[in-house]
Amino acid sequence: MIDRGDCFFEEKTLNAEDAGAIAVIICNYLDEAIGMAGGVDNVDPLIPTVSLSFSDCNTLKSLMANGETVTVSISVPENSGPEKVSSSFDNGVIAHEFGHGISNRLTGGRSADDCLFNDEQMGEGWSDFFTLITSTRPGDTGATPRGIGNYSDRQPVNGGGIRRVSYSTDMTINPHNMDDIIATGAPHPLGEVWVSAIWDLYWAMVDIYGYDEDLMNGTGGNNKAIQLVMDGMALQRCNPGFMDARDALFTADYLNYDGVHECLIWEVFARRGMGFDADQFDRFDRNDNTMGFEVLPVCIQELKIRKSANSDLINPGDVITFRLEVANDKPIAATGVMVQDELPNGLTYINGSAAGATAQLDGNTLRFDLGDMGVNETITITYQAQTSTSQRSIRQFYDGMENGDGNWEFLNLAGDDIWDINNFNPHTGARSWYVPNTATRNDQLLTLFEPFEVTGVRPAIRFYHSYDTEPANDGGLVQISRNGGSSWENIADKYIRNGYRGDLSPTTLFSIDFQAFWGNSNGYRDSYIDLSDYIGETIQVRFRFAANSDVSADGWYMDDFEIMDLFAYQGEACVSSNEGDLACAAVPNGGVVVESGIVNATEEIVYDPSLLHVYPNPASGMVYLHINAEVLGAVDVALLNVNGSRVREWRSQTLHGQQLALPTDNLPAGMYYLQVHTQTGIYSQKVVLE
């Protein structure tokens, strides 16, 4: 068994034959078997070779991994004959082609018949929809897999058909969302995604109104859904994009049914990434869409709150303006509405700064009594808070690339376009790392040379980067190794903000397991990776850029790489009512991050002796730290020299209310800074060692 890669199938088979194989199974990285072309200037192999899908191969691999003997045989099909048969005898194909005449004549109005020629047009989808609705029978369900072109392709009725996946309301069978149109070349992938959504709508309507066999005069949910789709085509603009066609369905619903299905339509489309927060951008470009999975807010009939800030990155001592939006989307009034917003340690409310409601400060909690709120009423509250000048993220390692490539090593896995330090497009200073996105296969690594131990309360990596790549097919990612580089983890779930754009095409790294930054970032952005799961471990970090041999673009720039102990303000605001409503929200994307820095001799250190007590000072050989019991959770303690380097660390200490002995023997005499990292902030104190 051989996993599919980027060399010729014939070459794989010849190598296996030379090694003594009597037959070869080539495992695809997609869940389909594929045709296998020959190589170039190779002799013909003398052993048989078959292709199996990803899932079929995994079944065999798991059996063998359990020590079982697996027997595979190649047999002649019972029903011999031509590989394909005439599509003229396939009713689904006829309905599909007839559907093109309908969608072309309806779209853009009665005077136009050339309004489905833009790069995002969904004509193939409407035609597949006609095949599906004219072949549905009583007793069918939306979850049942439905293929297109089964008969023509000599497949059984329940065969997969000629599309990428079968149509089904079951997301495990048909997981299509709007991203699945990106980097496709033909109109059929566009249609597959569009009809997946309107097929969901069809069955959602059947669930409400039932199924009616009478397609002409029936009143079932299927009839109502077909009417919406037909009228949507007539109402949409010439050369529509996905959001244009979706919005035409809302118009059709208001004209036919007084808009009673608006929220149902939002729910159906949001499930496929075409929700309230989705954007089609240019309808002549299928690659620039952004998905959104939210429904129209009023469709969720709850008392809601959202919290945001005027900036997601500040310097210590800056003023933050917070914004609270409270909405009553319930069908009845909400009474006794109360908002409580937490002020984490380090934030001080600026008296008189609140607008939209009167603020009452109780300890570290702001309260706003909003009284009664009517149906669909929204109240917006803003207030300002002063941040501490001493609490911030702590820089543990930083490289702005200005001193060359000494901290990094690069490796060429495939292709010739390597990572290189250049002065084309830095974020700060004069230099950044850069790897071009050329129209050749490429796989390049850039690894931080030294492994490092992960320490701190909330350790994180931050890097600034800018990218412009072929969407979905070419992109960059970050990987982490816990075992000295023997294996590398993909970390898509560890981004605090500005994570990957989406899945990387399986044809790029021959796997379905990669997400990446791809498309156009439109300039530099900062990405944060949470390292909390690695605390106490020594890890390595690398950047990987991969491209297939198709389209060229600018490439990927990386600058200002930093390992830090992240500090952010992320207090939670909650709204409640007399009716028992309760909803809470925090500033998204990790809160308001406080910029990093190192402690140096010119800084004014703010220290709270009521929480921490350090003695003796000056000290010799041993420093004692007393931690007040009010400091909750584990703490990390670090001793830094005047250059900001850690010379001692005592991690995960929990001796609150007790004396902690910190050995300082063998350290040179001089000025140091003792830092105590807590869940609520970082406290520092100057310490002199004699």
XYZ file of C-alpha atoms in Angstrom:
690
model
C 0.000 0.000 0.000
C 1.439 3.340 -1.077
C 0.109 6.778 -0.161
C -0.448 9.087 -3.097
C 2.180 11.820 -3.457
C 3.557 13.936 -6.285
C 5.519 11.371 -8.319
C 4.057 9.353 -11.194
C 1.835 6.405 -10.347
C 3.761 4.243 -12.792
C 7.025 5.170 -11.081
C 5.601 4.131 -7.703
C 4.513 0.781 -9.119
C 7.893 0.128 -10.752
C 9.714 0.861 -7.493
C 7.379 -1.474 -5.613
C 7.826 -4.162 -8.252
C 11.617 -3.856 -7.985
C 11.267 -4.328 -4.217
C 9.336 -7.593 -4.733
C 5.695 -6.480 -4.686
C 3.212 -8.625 -6.608
C 0.505 -5.897 -6.678
C 0.081 -2.298 -5.550
C -2.726 -0.351 -3.881
C -2.310 3.427 -4.145
C -4.198 5.283 -1.416
C -5.718 8.603 -2.349
C -5.725 11.502 0.133
C -9.292 12.313 -0.962
C -12.286 10.102 -0.356
C -12.450 8.888 -3.942
C -10.582 6.519 -6.213
C -8.940 8.187 -9.205
C -7.643 7.236 -12.623
C -3.879 6.725 -12.705
C -1.908 8.030 -15.673
C 1.454 6.627 -16.720
C 4.817 8.300 -16.310
C 7.418 9.608 -18.719
C 10.059 7.368 -20.327
C 9.353 4.499 -17.939
C 9.072 0.846 -18.787
C 5.685 -0.677 -18.171
C 5.226 -2.466 -14.828
C 4.229 -6.116 -14.914
C 2.114 -6.109 -11.745
C -1.459 -4.799 -11.290
C -2.158 -1.452 -9.573
C -5.453 -0.162 -8.184
C -6.515 3.122 -6.607
C -8.566 3.200 -3.391
C -10.242 6.083 -1.594
C -8.903 7.584 1.635
C -11.578 5.939 3.811
C -11.247 2.506 2.175
C -7.483 2.564 2.658
C -7.882 3.607 6.290
C -10.163 0.623 6.848
C -7.493 -1.730 5.509
C -4.713 0.040 7.425
C -6.600 -0.202 10.715
C -7.198 -3.936 10.206
C -3.512 -4.524 9.492
C -2.503 -2.369 12.464
C -4.549 -4.744 14.642
C -2.558 -7.693 13.317
C -5.270 -9.050 11.065
C -4.567 -10.608 7.677
C -6.256 -8.715 4.860
C -6.913 -10.389 1.519
C -7.545 -8.194 -1.525
C -8.655 -9.523 -4.891
C -9.461 -7.958 -8.253
C -12.504 -9.443 -9.932
C -14.401 -8.833 -13.158
C -17.750 -7.027 -12.574
C -20.792 -9.251 -12.906
C -22.475 -6.837 -15.292
C -19.942 -6.491 -18.066
C -20.461 -4.000 -20.852
C -19.533 -0.441 -21.715
C -18.017 1.717 -18.994
C -20.658 4.414 -19.559
C -24.079 4.512 -21.194
C -25.993 7.189 -23.057
C -27.048 10.106 -20.862
C -30.142 10.484 -23.061
C -31.670 7.654 -21.033
C -30.842 9.338 -17.698
C -33.891 11.342 -16.602
C -31.753 13.279 -14.141
C -29.442 14.475 -16.900
C -32.377 15.552 -19.052
C -33.928 17.484 -16.148
C -30.560 19.071 -15.423
C -30.050 20.298 -18.986
C -33.631 21.500 -19.272
C -33.017 23.471 -16.073
C -30.353 25.560 -17.808
C -33.043 26.913 -20.088
C -35.080 27.956 -17.045
C -32.285 29.603 -15.029
C -30.891 31.437 -18.070
C -34.287 32.843 -19.020
C -35.352 33.849 -15.516
C -32.136 35.432 -14.219
C -31.844 39.134 -14.953
C -35.468 39.562 -15.977
C -37.575 38.583 -18.968
C -35.544 40.645 -21.448
C -32.188 38.940 -20.699
C -30.914 35.480 -21.468
C -27.185 36.011 -20.928
C -26.991 36.739 -17.207
C -25.194 33.645 -15.906
C -21.699 34.182 -17.244
C -19.859 35.692 -14.273
C -17.214 33.766 -12.328
C -19.598 33.162 -9.411
C -22.737 32.123 -11.278
C -24.638 29.133 -9.955
C -26.362 27.814 -13.098
C -25.149 24.254 -12.599
C -26.642 24.306 -9.106
C -30.130 25.235 -10.191
C -29.966 22.512 -12.836
C -28.949 19.916 -10.235
C -31.821 21.191 -8.078
C -34.272 20.403 -10.896
C -32.871 16.883 -11.114
C -33.321 16.402 -7.379
C -36.862 17.772 -7.081
C -38.205 15.872 -10.115
C -36.881 12.539 -8.844
C -37.926 12.817 -5.199
C -40.534 10.311 -4.087
C -42.808 9.983 -1.047
C -40.880 8.546 1.882
C -37.558 10.095 0.838
C -35.616 12.081 3.434
C -33.151 14.942 3.148
C -30.390 12.912 4.743
C -30.510 10.222 2.036
C -27.443 10.644 -0.249
C -28.449 11.669 -3.774
C -26.102 11.538 -6.750
C -26.226 13.237 -10.155
C -25.519 11.234 -13.324
C -25.589 7.838 -11.598
C -27.165 5.986 -14.515
C -24.885 7.552 -17.138
C -21.887 6.535 -15.068
C -23.244 2.995 -14.568
C -23.678 3.512 -10.836
C -26.566 2.180 -8.745
C -29.384 4.454 -7.619
C -27.577 5.145 -4.350
C -24.225 5.777 -6.092
C -22.160 8.872 -5.432
C -22.711 10.328 -8.897
C -20.405 12.681 -10.741
C -20.187 15.492 -8.179
C -17.546 15.852 -5.473
C -19.949 14.565 -2.803
C -23.532 13.347 -2.805
C -26.283 15.805 -1.971
C -27.624 15.374 1.550
C -28.783 17.480 4.480
C -26.445 15.357 6.623
C -23.266 17.421 7.033
C -21.184 14.274 7.521
C -22.183 13.213 4.003
C -22.200 16.627 2.356
C -20.078 19.106 4.361
C -19.984 21.729 1.587
C -19.750 25.376 2.611
C -18.987 28.552 0.702
C -15.216 28.080 0.945
C -15.584 25.035 -1.303
C -16.007 27.262 -4.354
C -12.565 28.829 -3.860
C -9.779 27.736 -6.206
C -12.178 25.751 -8.386
C -12.107 26.217 -12.134
C -15.373 24.933 -13.578
C -18.967 26.078 -12.968
C -19.982 22.730 -11.435
C -18.262 23.267 -8.036
C -20.105 26.576 -7.714
C -23.394 24.796 -8.358
C -22.607 22.008 -5.915
C -22.283 24.451 -3.025
C -25.323 26.523 -4.023
C -27.655 23.547 -4.451
C -26.436 22.111 -1.128
C -27.980 25.169 0.539
C -31.252 25.276 -1.399
C -31.620 21.479 -1.014
C -31.357 22.059 2.747
C -34.067 24.713 2.387
C -36.282 22.308 0.426
C -36.211 19.737 3.226
C -36.536 22.349 5.968
C -39.799 23.448 4.315
C -40.927 19.815 3.982
C -40.320 19.380 7.713
C -42.782 22.226 8.364
C -45.435 21.678 5.721
C -44.994 18.071 4.640
C -44.390 16.595 1.182
C -46.939 16.837 -1.649
C -46.651 14.530 -4.691
C -48.498 17.049 -6.860
C -45.702 19.210 -8.244
C -48.097 21.435 -10.210
C -50.848 22.265 -7.707
C -49.563 20.941 -4.391
C -49.251 22.997 -1.197
C -46.545 21.012 0.596
C -43.200 22.276 1.811
C -41.581 21.003 -1.368
C -43.963 23.110 -3.461
C -43.263 26.206 -1.378
C -39.504 25.719 -1.601
C -39.626 25.256 -5.381
C -41.687 28.446 -5.679
C -39.093 30.382 -3.656
C -36.232 29.125 -5.821
C -38.071 29.851 -9.072
C -39.073 33.361 -8.005
C -35.624 34.001 -6.560
C -34.117 33.416 -9.996
C -36.583 35.859 -11.543
C -35.861 38.508 -8.907
C -32.053 38.323 -8.739
C -29.713 40.646 -10.582
C -27.931 39.831 -13.815
C -24.764 37.803 -13.147
C -25.496 37.276 -9.443
C -23.100 36.268 -6.712
C -23.975 33.886 -3.900
C -25.252 36.596 -1.556
C -27.260 38.188 -4.370
C -29.068 34.897 -5.012
C -29.566 34.284 -1.281
C -31.077 37.743 -0.785
C -33.428 37.227 -3.741
C -34.947 34.315 -1.786
C -35.823 36.695 1.047
C -37.584 38.959 -1.427
C -39.431 35.977 -2.888
C -40.486 34.921 0.604
C -41.897 38.366 1.397
C -43.793 38.477 -1.892
C -45.208 34.947 -1.576
C -45.493 34.284 2.163
C -45.200 37.691 3.894
C -41.638 36.869 4.966
C -42.607 34.237 7.527
C -39.669 32.039 6.504
C -36.965 34.712 6.835
C -35.323 33.209 9.903
C -35.563 29.700 8.474
C -33.720 30.850 5.339
C -31.032 32.521 7.483
C -30.549 29.330 9.507
C -30.259 27.174 6.398
C -27.729 29.395 4.669
C -25.709 30.184 7.801
C -25.086 26.448 8.214
C -23.237 26.474 4.888
C -21.183 29.607 5.619
C -23.561 31.988 3.836
C -24.911 33.684 6.931
C -25.569 37.241 8.009
C -21.833 37.986 8.412
C -20.763 36.412 5.079
C -19.550 38.580 2.192
C -19.353 37.751 -1.503
C -17.290 40.864 -2.383
C -16.742 40.811 -6.159
C -19.385 38.653 -7.856
C -16.981 38.207 -10.759
C -14.390 36.530 -8.517
C -15.196 33.235 -6.780
C -11.989 33.389 -4.723
C -12.627 36.497 -2.612
C -15.616 35.377 -0.531
C -15.514 35.246 3.253
C -17.746 32.836 5.109
C -20.079 33.728 7.947
C -22.120 31.402 10.137
C -24.317 33.903 11.973
C -28.038 34.229 11.457
C -29.832 37.573 11.510
C -29.559 38.613 15.185
C -33.309 39.135 15.631
C -33.857 35.500 14.614
C -32.337 34.419 17.932
C -35.071 35.560 20.289
C -33.006 36.308 23.361
C -31.761 39.209 25.434
C -28.234 39.736 24.111
C -25.062 41.636 24.906
C -21.899 42.288 22.918
C -18.705 43.817 24.243
C -15.982 45.478 22.179
C -13.112 47.918 22.618
C -11.716 50.752 20.522
C -8.396 48.900 20.164
C -7.208 45.314 20.496
C -3.579 46.311 21.261
C -2.526 49.084 23.663
C 0.510 50.335 25.556
C 0.604 50.297 29.365
C -1.176 53.364 30.691
C -3.427 53.869 27.677
C -7.116 54.646 28.017
C -9.544 52.034 26.635
C -13.034 52.885 25.419
C -15.369 49.927 25.906
C -18.679 49.524 24.061
C -21.591 47.416 25.311
C -24.518 46.713 22.984
C -27.637 45.305 24.642
C -30.462 44.096 22.387
C -33.853 42.722 23.312
C -34.669 40.383 20.438
C -37.345 38.541 22.405
C -40.948 38.754 21.201
C -41.893 40.350 24.542
C -40.538 43.218 26.598
C -37.674 42.620 29.040
C -38.107 44.196 32.475
C -35.556 45.128 35.108
C -32.658 44.872 32.672
C -29.317 45.121 34.471
C -25.799 45.135 33.013
C -22.741 44.265 35.105
C -19.257 44.642 33.656
C -16.138 43.336 35.321
C -13.071 45.574 35.632
C -10.025 43.275 35.859
C -7.102 44.322 38.052
C -5.213 47.099 36.321
C -8.319 48.840 34.951
C -9.715 51.945 36.646
C -13.070 53.398 35.608
C -12.827 57.061 34.589
C -15.594 58.804 36.496
C -18.182 60.482 34.295
C -17.053 58.735 31.096
C -20.134 56.526 30.714
C -22.639 57.355 27.975
C -25.939 55.676 27.153
C -26.672 54.750 30.774
C -25.697 55.808 34.294
C -22.738 53.879 35.737
C -22.557 52.706 39.342
C -19.149 51.482 40.534
C -19.148 48.735 43.153
C -15.615 47.518 43.826
C -14.339 46.232 40.504
C -17.816 45.952 38.947
C -19.652 48.562 36.887
C -23.447 48.359 36.998
C -25.907 49.910 34.556
C -29.642 49.805 35.375
C -31.429 49.910 32.015
C -34.953 49.394 33.329
C -37.435 47.959 30.817
C -36.565 47.289 27.168
C -39.182 46.986 24.443
C -39.252 44.422 21.643
C -36.346 44.937 19.201
C -34.961 47.767 21.354
C -31.174 48.229 21.439
C -29.206 50.274 23.980
C -25.539 51.137 23.461
C -23.317 51.996 26.430
C -19.755 53.309 26.232
C -17.299 54.077 29.012
C -13.575 54.617 29.450
C -11.056 52.922 31.713
C -7.486 53.872 32.577
C -4.980 51.023 32.327
C -2.098 50.342 34.669
C 1.340 51.617 33.693
C 3.008 48.517 35.186
C 0.919 45.610 33.867
C 1.783 44.399 30.398
C 2.911 41.416 28.365
C 6.466 40.320 29.136
C 8.856 39.786 26.258
C 10.842 36.553 26.545
C 12.387 36.476 23.061
C 12.238 38.866 20.120
C 13.713 38.943 16.628
C 13.006 41.832 14.271
C 15.301 40.287 11.616
C 17.562 43.352 11.660
C 20.623 41.343 12.756
C 20.439 38.739 9.999
C 19.392 35.100 10.002
C 21.415 33.803 12.958
C 18.346 32.759 14.950
C 16.861 30.725 12.101
C 17.603 27.871 9.747
C 15.830 27.142 6.482
C 15.304 23.849 4.692
C 14.175 23.107 1.155
C 11.810 20.110 1.031
C 10.716 20.680 -2.576
C 11.301 23.386 -5.157
C 13.919 26.107 -5.356
C 12.250 29.224 -3.930
C 13.602 29.295 -0.380
C 12.998 31.553 2.616
C 15.306 34.568 2.550
C 15.800 37.756 4.563
C 15.096 40.764 2.354
C 14.270 44.455 2.521
C 11.274 44.387 0.144
C 8.415 44.693 2.620
C 9.335 44.839 6.334
C 6.800 45.414 9.067
C 9.266 47.437 11.115
C 12.920 48.258 10.520
C 14.511 47.336 7.231
C 14.232 43.537 6.970
C 11.805 40.631 7.062
C 11.745 36.972 6.091
C 10.161 36.254 2.703
C 9.301 33.215 0.602
C 7.915 33.784 -2.923
C 4.790 32.140 -4.278
C 5.930 30.967 -7.700
C 4.063 28.808 -10.193
C 6.135 25.734 -9.336
C 5.791 23.112 -6.641
C 7.422 24.373 -3.472
C 7.693 23.265 0.172
C 9.948 25.431 2.342
C 10.705 25.421 6.078
C 11.940 28.201 8.352
C 12.752 26.964 11.870
C 13.689 28.909 14.997
C 17.175 27.552 15.596
C 17.081 27.072 19.363
C 14.387 25.043 21.148
C 12.932 26.912 24.131
C 11.172 26.040 27.354
C 7.623 27.368 27.600
C 7.166 29.388 30.786
C 4.828 32.020 32.152
C 1.188 32.465 33.103
C -0.121 32.754 29.541
C 2.788 32.076 27.174
C 2.230 32.940 23.531
C 3.919 33.510 20.196
C 3.231 36.664 18.246
C 4.383 37.356 14.721
C 3.504 39.934 12.114
C 3.009 38.741 8.564
C 1.704 39.727 5.169
C 0.712 37.284 2.445
C -0.623 37.158 -1.075
C -0.977 33.605 -2.404
C -3.050 31.559 -4.778
C -6.255 31.033 -2.753
C -6.548 27.607 -1.089
C -3.778 26.024 -3.172
C -0.709 27.889 -1.858
C -0.240 29.000 1.722
C 1.733 29.165 4.937
C 1.331 27.569 8.356
C 3.086 27.249 11.707
C 3.999 23.943 13.312
C 5.325 22.949 16.757
C 7.459 19.980 17.777
C 7.601 18.525 21.287
C 10.237 15.878 20.524
C 13.192 17.655 18.995
C 11.776 17.745 15.487
C 10.913 14.061 15.116
C 7.269 15.018 14.519
C 5.385 18.274 14.073
C 1.936 19.310 15.253
C -0.527 21.423 13.307
C -1.898 24.080 15.640
C -4.981 25.516 13.921
C -6.933 25.413 17.197
C -4.363 27.406 19.192
C -4.638 30.794 17.510
C -5.909 33.530 19.816
C -6.500 35.946 16.939
C -5.937 36.178 13.192
C -5.697 32.435 12.607
C -5.708 30.525 9.336
C -7.896 31.532 6.399
C -9.052 27.972 5.748
C -8.193 24.490 4.532
C -5.196 24.034 2.270
C -5.971 22.040 -0.855
C -5.159 18.329 -0.415
C -3.192 18.455 -3.673
C -0.613 20.832 -2.160
C 0.811 18.730 0.703
C -1.051 15.520 -0.256
C -3.116 15.541 2.892
C -6.500 16.764 4.109
C -5.056 17.713 7.507
C -3.654 21.196 6.844
C -5.097 24.663 7.317
C -3.092 27.683 6.232
C -2.859 31.403 5.637
C -3.789 31.939 1.991
C -5.381 34.516 -0.257
C -4.566 38.162 0.387
C -4.063 39.586 3.883
C -4.093 43.141 2.471
C -0.995 44.098 4.406
C 0.542 43.062 7.715
C -1.489 41.559 10.536
C -0.524 40.201 13.950
C -1.227 36.566 14.786
C -1.062 35.132 18.320
C -0.561 31.463 19.191
C -1.489 30.238 22.686
C 1.281 28.058 24.160
C -0.489 27.252 27.441
C -0.740 23.543 26.566
C 3.067 23.376 26.354
C 3.971 24.987 29.716
C 6.960 23.189 31.196
C 7.915 21.593 27.874
C 10.768 22.410 25.514
C 9.465 22.974 22.013
C 10.562 24.008 18.540
C 8.675 26.280 16.152
C 8.777 26.397 12.375
C 7.055 28.240 9.533
C 6.128 26.194 6.474
C 5.121 27.501 3.054
C 3.793 25.166 0.358
C 2.653 25.745 -3.219
C 1.494 23.586 -6.085
C 2.599 24.045 -9.674
C -0.186 26.299 -10.866
C -0.479 30.050 -10.218
C 2.095 32.562 -8.973
C 1.525 35.398 -6.493
C 3.675 37.578 -4.250
C 4.255 35.194 -1.331
C 4.594 35.338 2.479
C 6.464 37.894 4.625
C 7.174 37.351 8.333
C 8.614 39.924 10.746
C 8.797 40.857 14.435
C 8.658 37.332 15.844
C 8.203 37.253 19.600
C 7.753 34.792 22.449
C 5.918 36.483 25.307
C 3.974 36.021 28.484
C 0.734 37.522 27.230
C -1.278 39.959 29.322
C -4.684 41.170 28.165
C -7.749 42.842 29.615
C -10.769 40.619 28.988
C -13.374 41.296 31.655
C -16.807 39.798 31.069
C -20.006 41.833 30.808
C -23.364 40.210 31.620
C -26.974 41.300 31.136
C -29.918 39.963 33.136
C -33.651 40.659 33.490
C -36.552 39.980 35.810
C -37.684 37.226 33.430
C -34.550 35.198 34.166
C -32.565 36.155 31.055
C -28.797 35.948 31.406
C -26.196 36.489 28.692
C -22.506 37.330 28.928
C -19.801 38.506 26.519
C -16.150 39.530 26.544
C -14.018 41.456 24.081
C -13.378 38.905 21.306
C -10.050 37.647 19.941
C -8.294 37.400 23.265
C -9.330 40.765 24.663
C -7.269 43.961 24.695
C -3.626 42.890 24.614
C -1.108 45.088 26.409
C 2.068 45.605 24.407
C 5.153 43.721 25.571
C 8.390 45.018 26.971
C 11.313 44.115 29.208
C 12.093 45.505 32.625
C 15.071 47.884 32.493
C 16.907 50.189 34.852
C 15.202 53.352 33.620
C 11.649 52.147 34.360
C 9.556 53.269 37.272
C 8.393 50.041 38.915
C 4.972 49.976 40.562
C 4.824 47.454 43.401
C 1.943 46.571 45.738
C 3.332 45.510 49.151
C -0.163 44.531 50.333
C -0.101 41.610 47.899
C 3.591 40.720 47.799
C 6.442 41.229 50.252
C 10.093 40.694 49.290
C 12.851 40.514 51.919
C 15.632 40.958 52.717
C 16.495 43.638 50.179
C 19.456 43.887 49.623
C 19.850 40.110 49.797
C 22.642 37.578 49.661
C 22.170 33.937 48.637
C 18.420 33.822 49.309
C 15.382 36.038 48.669
C 12.105 35.398 50.471
C 8.721 36.143 48.934
C 5.485 36.315 50.894
C 2.355 36.031 48.706
C -0.919 37.353 50.086
C -3.746 34.797 50.092
C -5.874 37.178 47.993
C -3.710 36.378 44.965
C -5.645 33.480 43.389
C -4.316 30.585 41.343
C -0.777 29.439 40.619
C 1.967 32.019 40.115
C 5.223 32.001 38.183
C 8.212 33.842 39.616
C 11.172 35.062 37.587
C 14.348 36.957 38.422
C 15.549 39.197 35.563
C 18.837 41.038 35.124
C 18.987 44.670 33.980
C 19.026 43.496 30.323
C 15.663 41.772 30.732
C 17.033 38.204 30.589
C 15.656 35.597 32.978
C 18.373 34.246 35.252
C 16.132 32.254 37.615
C 12.619 30.817 37.326
C 10.280 29.224 39.851
C 7.194 28.020 37.975
C 3.666 27.120 39.135
C 4.089 28.119 42.770
C 0.901 27.894 44.858
C 2.116 28.781 48.359
C -0.300 31.663 48.870
C -0.164 33.128 52.371
C 3.174 31.410 53.016
C 6.835 32.278 52.677
C 8.586 31.183 49.492
C 12.386 30.812 49.555
C 14.099 31.739 46.283
C 17.790 30.748 46.065
C 19.985 33.336 44.336
C 23.380 31.778 44.948
C 26.096 32.003 42.254
C 24.509 35.134 40.760
C 26.712 38.212 40.321
C 26.067 41.139 42.634
C 23.973 43.930 41.204
C 20.461 45.172 40.423
C 17.748 42.626 39.496
C 13.984 42.609 39.075
C 11.741 40.031 40.698
C 8.575 39.407 38.664
C 5.529 37.554 39.966
C 3.110 36.457 37.210
C -0.457 35.988 38.444
C -3.820 35.438 36.805
C -4.676 39.101 37.327
C -1.406 40.786 36.451
C 2.364 40.914 36.660
C 4.018 42.497 39.704
C 7.655 43.614 39.822
C 10.075 44.673 42.523
C 13.670 45.840 42.368
C 16.037 43.524 44.213
C 19.693 44.192 45.002
C 21.989 41.180 45.384
C 25.172 41.731 47.375
